[in-house]
């Protein structure tokens, strides 16, 4: 087995203490788990580093990742949720999850359901997508807290959603390549994205799927501008704010459910 650490049983907890590095810049997965209810805890100043996968969850159930340190990859995915159910990823204020040439948190193969990602720190992709959930994923809950940042630096979208998922943004989501590139793409159907006060999105919000909803909660009397593209979306103003939607979007027939 060319993986560095493989979980061969369920209910296992791996703690990586501060100052410890697991893995190298080459080789396969540094941590590989197909188990049930296992936990990976990365302490402050600890590092998981891999070329292809930092953490690979292959058909696992209830995987819990708690990051105060760094998880990085030089080529493909920092965290790969491959056919996982009810995975939970918590990236704290000191936490950094990154990839250099691939997708950072990826759930693009197999059936993925019920994943939760809560970011209070930094998640980024130098090239690729920062967080991507494919067409076979559903029921994802993604929360980007105040002061947190998710960004990428390529023509790929910063965040991709599958189906029946929820994104709540109070921090910054940015495509640093260009504000004309996609920041959020709802590839699937039935997604809901909520924009909270002081949250910032730099880039286009796109609906590739159908029955997707944007909710705005910036507070009374606030005025914000968003650029959207793709298929029709429902807009819901939760505070009766003044919301500016780009002219190309109006021509696409966006419905406004204020």
Short mmCIF file of N, CA, C and O in Angstrom, two decimals, residues 29-121:
data_model
loop_
_atom_site.label_atom_id
_atom_site.label_comp_id
_atom_site.label_asym_id
_atom_site.label_seq_id
_atom_site.Cartn_x
_atom_site.Cartn_y
_atom_site.Cartn_z
N UNK A 29 -2.00 9.13 -1.47
CA UNK A 29 -2.70 9.72 -0.34
C UNK A 29 -1.87 9.62 0.93
O UNK A 29 -1.27 8.58 1.22
N UNK A 30 -1.88 10.68 1.70
CA UNK A 30 -1.19 10.65 2.98
C UNK A 30 -2.06 9.99 4.04
O UNK A 30 -1.56 9.33 4.93
N UNK A 31 -3.38 10.17 3.94
CA UNK A 31 -4.32 9.50 4.84
C UNK A 31 -5.45 8.96 3.98
O UNK A 31 -6.05 9.69 3.20
N UNK A 32 -5.75 7.67 4.09
CA UNK A 32 -6.79 7.03 3.30
C UNK A 32 -7.75 6.32 4.25
O UNK A 32 -7.34 5.48 5.05
N UNK A 33 -9.03 6.68 4.16
CA UNK A 33 -9.99 6.05 5.06
C UNK A 33 -11.26 5.65 4.31
O UNK A 33 -11.81 6.42 3.54
N UNK A 34 -11.69 4.42 4.54
CA UNK A 34 -12.99 3.94 4.06
C UNK A 34 -13.83 3.48 5.24
O UNK A 34 -14.77 2.71 5.08
N UNK A 35 -13.51 3.97 6.41
CA UNK A 35 -14.13 3.47 7.64
C UNK A 35 -15.37 4.28 8.01
O UNK A 35 -15.77 5.20 7.32
N UNK A 36 -15.95 3.93 9.15
CA UNK A 36 -17.15 4.58 9.66
C UNK A 36 -16.82 5.32 10.95
O UNK A 36 -16.15 4.79 11.83
N UNK A 37 -17.29 6.57 11.04
CA UNK A 37 -17.18 7.39 12.25
C UNK A 37 -15.73 7.54 12.72
O UNK A 37 -15.43 7.41 13.91
N UNK A 38 -14.87 7.84 11.79
CA UNK A 38 -13.47 8.11 12.14
C UNK A 38 -13.20 9.61 12.11
O UNK A 38 -13.90 10.37 11.44
N UNK A 39 -12.17 10.02 12.86
CA UNK A 39 -11.86 11.45 13.01
C UNK A 39 -10.39 11.71 12.71
O UNK A 39 -9.52 10.91 13.05
N UNK A 40 -10.15 12.84 12.08
CA UNK A 40 -8.79 13.32 11.84
C UNK A 40 -8.70 14.72 12.41
O UNK A 40 -9.43 15.62 11.99
N UNK A 41 -7.82 14.91 13.37
CA UNK A 41 -7.68 16.19 14.06
C UNK A 41 -6.29 16.73 13.78
O UNK A 41 -5.29 16.10 14.13
N UNK A 42 -6.22 17.89 13.15
CA UNK A 42 -4.94 18.51 12.80
C UNK A 42 -4.74 19.71 13.71
O UNK A 42 -5.50 20.70 13.64
N UNK A 43 -3.77 19.64 14.58
CA UNK A 43 -3.51 20.71 15.54
C UNK A 43 -2.84 21.90 14.87
O UNK A 43 -2.36 21.81 13.73
N UNK A 44 -2.81 23.02 15.58
CA UNK A 44 -2.12 24.20 15.07
C UNK A 44 -0.66 23.91 14.79
O UNK A 44 0.00 23.20 15.55
N UNK A 45 -0.15 24.44 13.66
CA UNK A 45 1.23 24.24 13.22
C UNK A 45 1.51 22.81 12.76
O UNK A 45 2.68 22.48 12.51
N UNK A 46 0.51 21.98 12.63
CA UNK A 46 0.68 20.66 12.04
C UNK A 46 0.34 20.73 10.56
O UNK A 46 -0.40 21.61 10.11
N UNK A 47 0.90 19.80 9.78
CA UNK A 47 0.76 19.85 8.33
C UNK A 47 0.54 18.46 7.75
O UNK A 47 1.27 17.53 8.07
N UNK A 48 -0.50 18.33 6.90
CA UNK A 48 -0.67 17.17 6.04
C UNK A 48 -0.35 17.62 4.62
O UNK A 48 -0.97 18.56 4.10
N UNK A 49 0.61 16.97 3.99
CA UNK A 49 1.06 17.41 2.68
C UNK A 49 1.18 16.21 1.75
O UNK A 49 1.81 15.21 2.09
N UNK A 50 0.57 16.31 0.57
CA UNK A 50 0.64 15.22 -0.40
C UNK A 50 0.65 15.75 -1.82
O UNK A 50 0.24 16.89 -2.08
N UNK A 51 1.09 14.91 -2.74
CA UNK A 51 1.09 15.30 -4.14
C UNK A 51 -0.30 15.14 -4.75
O UNK A 51 -0.78 16.00 -5.48
N UNK A 52 -0.96 14.00 -4.45
CA UNK A 52 -2.22 13.69 -5.10
C UNK A 52 -3.42 13.85 -4.17
O UNK A 52 -4.44 14.40 -4.56
N UNK A 53 -3.34 13.40 -2.96
CA UNK A 53 -4.41 13.59 -1.99
C UNK A 53 -3.79 13.76 -0.61
O UNK A 53 -2.95 12.96 -0.22
N UNK A 54 -4.22 14.82 0.09
CA UNK A 54 -3.82 14.89 1.49
C UNK A 54 -4.62 13.90 2.30
O UNK A 54 -4.08 13.04 3.00
N UNK A 55 -5.95 13.99 2.20
CA UNK A 55 -6.86 13.05 2.85
C UNK A 55 -7.81 12.50 1.79
O UNK A 55 -8.45 13.27 1.07
N UNK A 56 -7.90 11.19 1.70
CA UNK A 56 -8.78 10.55 0.73
C UNK A 56 -9.80 9.70 1.48
O UNK A 56 -9.44 8.76 2.19
N UNK A 57 -11.06 10.06 1.34
CA UNK A 57 -12.14 9.34 2.02
C UNK A 57 -12.89 8.52 0.99
O UNK A 57 -13.72 9.04 0.24
N UNK A 58 -12.59 7.25 0.94
CA UNK A 58 -13.13 6.37 -0.09
C UNK A 58 -14.32 5.59 0.46
O UNK A 58 -14.16 4.61 1.19
N UNK A 59 -15.54 6.04 0.12
CA UNK A 59 -16.78 5.38 0.58
C UNK A 59 -16.87 5.32 2.10
O UNK A 59 -17.35 4.34 2.67
N UNK A 60 -16.41 6.35 2.75
CA UNK A 60 -16.49 6.41 4.21
C UNK A 60 -17.85 6.96 4.65
O UNK A 60 -18.57 7.58 3.88
N UNK A 61 -18.16 6.73 5.92
CA UNK A 61 -19.40 7.25 6.51
C UNK A 61 -19.06 7.98 7.80
O UNK A 61 -18.35 7.44 8.67
N UNK A 62 -19.55 9.21 7.93
CA UNK A 62 -19.37 9.96 9.16
C UNK A 62 -17.95 10.39 9.43
O UNK A 62 -17.57 10.55 10.60
N UNK A 63 -17.15 10.64 8.40
CA UNK A 63 -15.78 11.12 8.61
C UNK A 63 -15.81 12.54 9.15
O UNK A 63 -16.55 13.40 8.67
N UNK A 64 -14.96 12.79 10.16
CA UNK A 64 -14.89 14.10 10.82
C UNK A 64 -13.46 14.62 10.69
O UNK A 64 -12.51 13.97 11.14
N UNK A 65 -13.31 15.80 10.06
CA UNK A 65 -12.00 16.43 9.90
C UNK A 65 -12.04 17.78 10.60
O UNK A 65 -12.88 18.63 10.29
N UNK A 66 -11.12 17.96 11.55
CA UNK A 66 -11.07 19.19 12.36
C UNK A 66 -9.68 19.79 12.19
O UNK A 66 -8.70 19.24 12.65
N UNK A 67 -9.61 20.95 11.50
CA UNK A 67 -8.31 21.48 11.10
C UNK A 67 -8.00 22.82 11.75
O UNK A 67 -8.69 23.81 11.54
N UNK A 68 -6.92 22.81 12.55
CA UNK A 68 -6.33 24.05 13.06
C UNK A 68 -4.99 24.34 12.38
O UNK A 68 -4.41 25.39 12.60
N UNK A 69 -4.52 23.39 11.58
CA UNK A 69 -3.22 23.52 10.93
C UNK A 69 -3.35 23.72 9.44
O UNK A 69 -4.11 24.58 8.99
N UNK A 70 -2.64 22.88 8.64
CA UNK A 70 -2.65 23.02 7.20
C UNK A 70 -2.81 21.65 6.53
O UNK A 70 -2.22 20.66 6.96
N UNK A 71 -3.61 21.63 5.46
CA UNK A 71 -3.76 20.46 4.60
C UNK A 71 -3.51 20.94 3.19
O UNK A 71 -4.20 21.85 2.70
N UNK A 72 -2.50 20.39 2.53
CA UNK A 72 -2.14 20.91 1.22
C UNK A 72 -1.80 19.79 0.24
O UNK A 72 -1.45 18.68 0.65
N UNK A 73 -1.92 20.10 -1.04
CA UNK A 73 -1.52 19.18 -2.10
C UNK A 73 -0.85 19.97 -3.20
O UNK A 73 -1.22 21.13 -3.46
N UNK A 74 0.13 19.36 -3.84
CA UNK A 74 0.85 20.06 -4.91
C UNK A 74 0.25 19.81 -6.29
O UNK A 74 0.54 20.56 -7.22
N UNK A 75 -0.61 18.77 -6.42
CA UNK A 75 -1.10 18.44 -7.76
C UNK A 75 -2.60 18.26 -7.87
O UNK A 75 -3.21 18.78 -8.80
N UNK A 76 -3.26 17.55 -6.96
CA UNK A 76 -4.68 17.27 -7.22
C UNK A 76 -5.60 17.78 -6.11
O UNK A 76 -6.08 18.90 -6.18
N UNK A 77 -5.82 17.02 -5.05
CA UNK A 77 -6.85 17.37 -4.07
C UNK A 77 -6.28 17.33 -2.65
O UNK A 77 -5.63 16.34 -2.27
N UNK A 78 -6.57 18.36 -1.88
CA UNK A 78 -6.18 18.35 -0.47
C UNK A 78 -7.07 17.39 0.30
O UNK A 78 -6.59 16.60 1.13
N UNK A 79 -8.39 17.44 0.06
CA UNK A 79 -9.35 16.52 0.66
C UNK A 79 -10.23 15.97 -0.45
O UNK A 79 -10.85 16.73 -1.21
N UNK A 80 -10.29 14.65 -0.57
CA UNK A 80 -11.05 14.01 -1.63
C UNK A 80 -12.13 13.15 -1.01
O UNK A 80 -11.86 12.10 -0.42
N UNK A 81 -13.38 13.60 -1.13
CA UNK A 81 -14.52 12.84 -0.63
C UNK A 81 -15.05 11.98 -1.78
O UNK A 81 -15.80 12.45 -2.64
N UNK A 82 -14.64 10.75 -1.80
CA UNK A 82 -14.96 9.84 -2.90
C UNK A 82 -16.07 8.90 -2.46
O UNK A 82 -15.85 7.92 -1.76
N UNK A 83 -17.31 9.21 -2.84
CA UNK A 83 -18.43 8.35 -2.46
C UNK A 83 -18.69 8.33 -0.97
O UNK A 83 -19.02 7.29 -0.41
N UNK A 84 -18.55 9.47 -0.30
CA UNK A 84 -18.68 9.53 1.16
C UNK A 84 -20.06 9.99 1.59
O UNK A 84 -20.75 10.72 0.86
N UNK A 85 -20.46 9.58 2.79
CA UNK A 85 -21.75 9.95 3.35
C UNK A 85 -21.55 10.67 4.68
O UNK A 85 -20.79 10.20 5.54
N UNK A 86 -22.21 11.82 4.84
CA UNK A 86 -22.23 12.58 6.09
C UNK A 86 -20.82 12.93 6.59
O UNK A 86 -20.55 12.88 7.79
N UNK A 87 -19.95 13.31 5.69
CA UNK A 87 -18.64 13.81 6.09
C UNK A 87 -18.78 15.23 6.64
O UNK A 87 -19.63 16.01 6.19
N UNK A 88 -17.94 15.57 7.61
CA UNK A 88 -17.95 16.91 8.19
C UNK A 88 -16.52 17.44 8.22
O UNK A 88 -15.62 16.82 8.77
N UNK A 89 -16.34 18.63 7.63
CA UNK A 89 -15.05 19.29 7.60
C UNK A 89 -15.17 20.63 8.30
O UNK A 89 -16.01 21.46 7.91
N UNK A 90 -14.36 20.84 9.34
CA UNK A 90 -14.34 22.11 10.05
C UNK A 90 -12.96 22.71 9.90
O UNK A 90 -11.96 22.13 10.34
N UNK A 91 -12.88 23.86 9.26
CA UNK A 91 -11.62 24.58 9.09
C UNK A 91 -11.66 25.83 9.96
O UNK A 91 -12.40 26.77 9.68
N UNK A 92 -10.88 25.82 11.03
CA UNK A 92 -10.93 26.90 12.01
C UNK A 92 -10.17 28.14 11.54
O UNK A 92 -9.59 28.16 10.46
N UNK A 93 -10.16 29.18 12.37
CA UNK A 93 -9.60 30.47 11.95
C UNK A 93 -8.13 30.38 11.57
O UNK A 93 -7.67 31.10 10.69
N UNK A 94 -7.38 29.48 12.20
CA UNK A 94 -5.96 29.32 11.87
C UNK A 94 -5.75 28.27 10.77
O UNK A 94 -4.62 28.06 10.32
N UNK A 95 -6.82 27.63 10.33
CA UNK A 95 -6.72 26.53 9.38
C UNK A 95 -6.54 27.00 7.95
O UNK A 95 -7.15 27.98 7.51
N UNK A 96 -5.70 26.28 7.19
CA UNK A 96 -5.48 26.54 5.77
C UNK A 96 -5.61 25.21 5.03
O UNK A 96 -4.95 24.24 5.36
N UNK A 97 -6.47 25.18 4.02
CA UNK A 97 -6.62 24.03 3.15
C UNK A 97 -6.37 24.51 1.73
O UNK A 97 -7.05 25.43 1.25
N UNK A 98 -5.38 23.92 1.03
CA UNK A 98 -4.96 24.51 -0.24
C UNK A 98 -4.51 23.45 -1.24
O UNK A 98 -4.14 22.33 -0.88
N UNK A 99 -4.55 23.84 -2.51
CA UNK A 99 -3.99 23.03 -3.59
C UNK A 99 -3.30 23.96 -4.58
O UNK A 99 -3.71 25.11 -4.75
N UNK A 100 -2.24 23.44 -5.23
CA UNK A 100 -1.48 24.26 -6.16
C UNK A 100 -2.00 24.15 -7.59
O UNK A 100 -2.11 25.16 -8.29
N UNK A 101 -2.31 22.95 -8.04
CA UNK A 101 -2.72 22.78 -9.44
C UNK A 101 -4.05 22.05 -9.60
O UNK A 101 -4.51 21.87 -10.73
N UNK A 102 -4.67 21.61 -8.54
CA UNK A 102 -5.93 20.88 -8.65
C UNK A 102 -7.03 21.50 -7.83
O UNK A 102 -6.96 22.67 -7.44
N UNK A 103 -8.09 20.72 -7.57
CA UNK A 103 -9.20 21.16 -6.74
C UNK A 103 -8.87 20.91 -5.27
O UNK A 103 -8.30 19.88 -4.93
N UNK A 104 -9.24 21.82 -4.40
CA UNK A 104 -8.81 21.74 -3.01
C UNK A 104 -9.66 20.76 -2.21
O UNK A 104 -9.16 19.77 -1.68
N UNK A 105 -10.95 21.01 -2.08
CA UNK A 105 -11.89 20.04 -1.50
C UNK A 105 -12.75 19.55 -2.64
O UNK A 105 -13.49 20.33 -3.25
N UNK A 106 -12.66 18.26 -2.95
CA UNK A 106 -13.33 17.73 -4.13
C UNK A 106 -14.22 16.55 -3.76
O UNK A 106 -13.82 15.67 -3.01
N UNK A 107 -15.44 16.58 -4.28
CA UNK A 107 -16.38 15.47 -4.14
C UNK A 107 -17.02 15.27 -5.49
O UNK A 107 -18.18 15.62 -5.71
N UNK A 108 -16.24 14.78 -6.43
CA UNK A 108 -16.66 14.76 -7.83
C UNK A 108 -16.85 13.35 -8.39
O UNK A 108 -17.18 13.21 -9.57
N UNK A 109 -16.63 12.32 -7.57
CA UNK A 109 -16.79 10.93 -8.05
C UNK A 109 -17.57 10.13 -7.02
O UNK A 109 -17.40 10.32 -5.81
N UNK A 110 -18.41 9.21 -7.50
CA UNK A 110 -19.21 8.42 -6.59
C UNK A 110 -20.38 9.23 -6.05
O UNK A 110 -20.50 10.43 -6.29
N UNK A 111 -21.26 8.59 -5.31
CA UNK A 111 -22.41 9.26 -4.72
C UNK A 111 -22.02 9.87 -3.38
O UNK A 111 -21.63 9.15 -2.46
N UNK A 112 -22.11 11.19 -3.28
CA UNK A 112 -21.74 11.90 -2.06
C UNK A 112 -22.99 12.56 -1.50
O UNK A 112 -23.67 13.31 -2.21
N UNK A 113 -23.32 12.32 -0.24
CA UNK A 113 -24.52 12.90 0.33
C UNK A 113 -24.25 13.39 1.75
O UNK A 113 -23.45 12.82 2.48
N UNK A 114 -24.93 14.49 2.10
CA UNK A 114 -24.93 14.99 3.47
C UNK A 114 -23.62 15.55 3.96
O UNK A 114 -23.40 15.61 5.18
N UNK A 115 -22.75 16.02 3.07
CA UNK A 115 -21.48 16.58 3.52
C UNK A 115 -21.68 17.98 4.10
O UNK A 115 -22.54 18.74 3.66
N UNK A 116 -20.86 18.31 5.12
CA UNK A 116 -20.89 19.63 5.75
C UNK A 116 -19.49 20.21 5.76
O UNK A 116 -18.55 19.56 6.22
N UNK A 117 -19.35 21.43 5.24
CA UNK A 117 -18.08 22.14 5.28
C UNK A 117 -18.31 23.48 5.95
O UNK A 117 -19.13 24.29 5.50
N UNK A 118 -17.59 23.72 7.06
CA UNK A 118 -17.69 24.99 7.79
C UNK A 118 -16.31 25.63 7.80
O UNK A 118 -15.37 25.09 8.36
N UNK A 119 -16.21 26.80 7.16
CA UNK A 119 -14.91 27.47 7.03
C UNK A 119 -14.88 28.76 7.84
O UNK A 119 -15.70 29.65 7.65
N UNK A 120 -13.88 28.83 8.73
CA UNK A 120 -13.61 30.08 9.46
C UNK A 120 -12.21 30.59 9.15
O UNK A 120 -11.79 31.61 9.68
N UNK A 121 -11.47 29.85 8.30
CA UNK A 121 -10.10 30.21 7.97
C UNK A 121 -9.94 30.50 6.49
O UNK A 121 -10.65 31.33 5.93
#
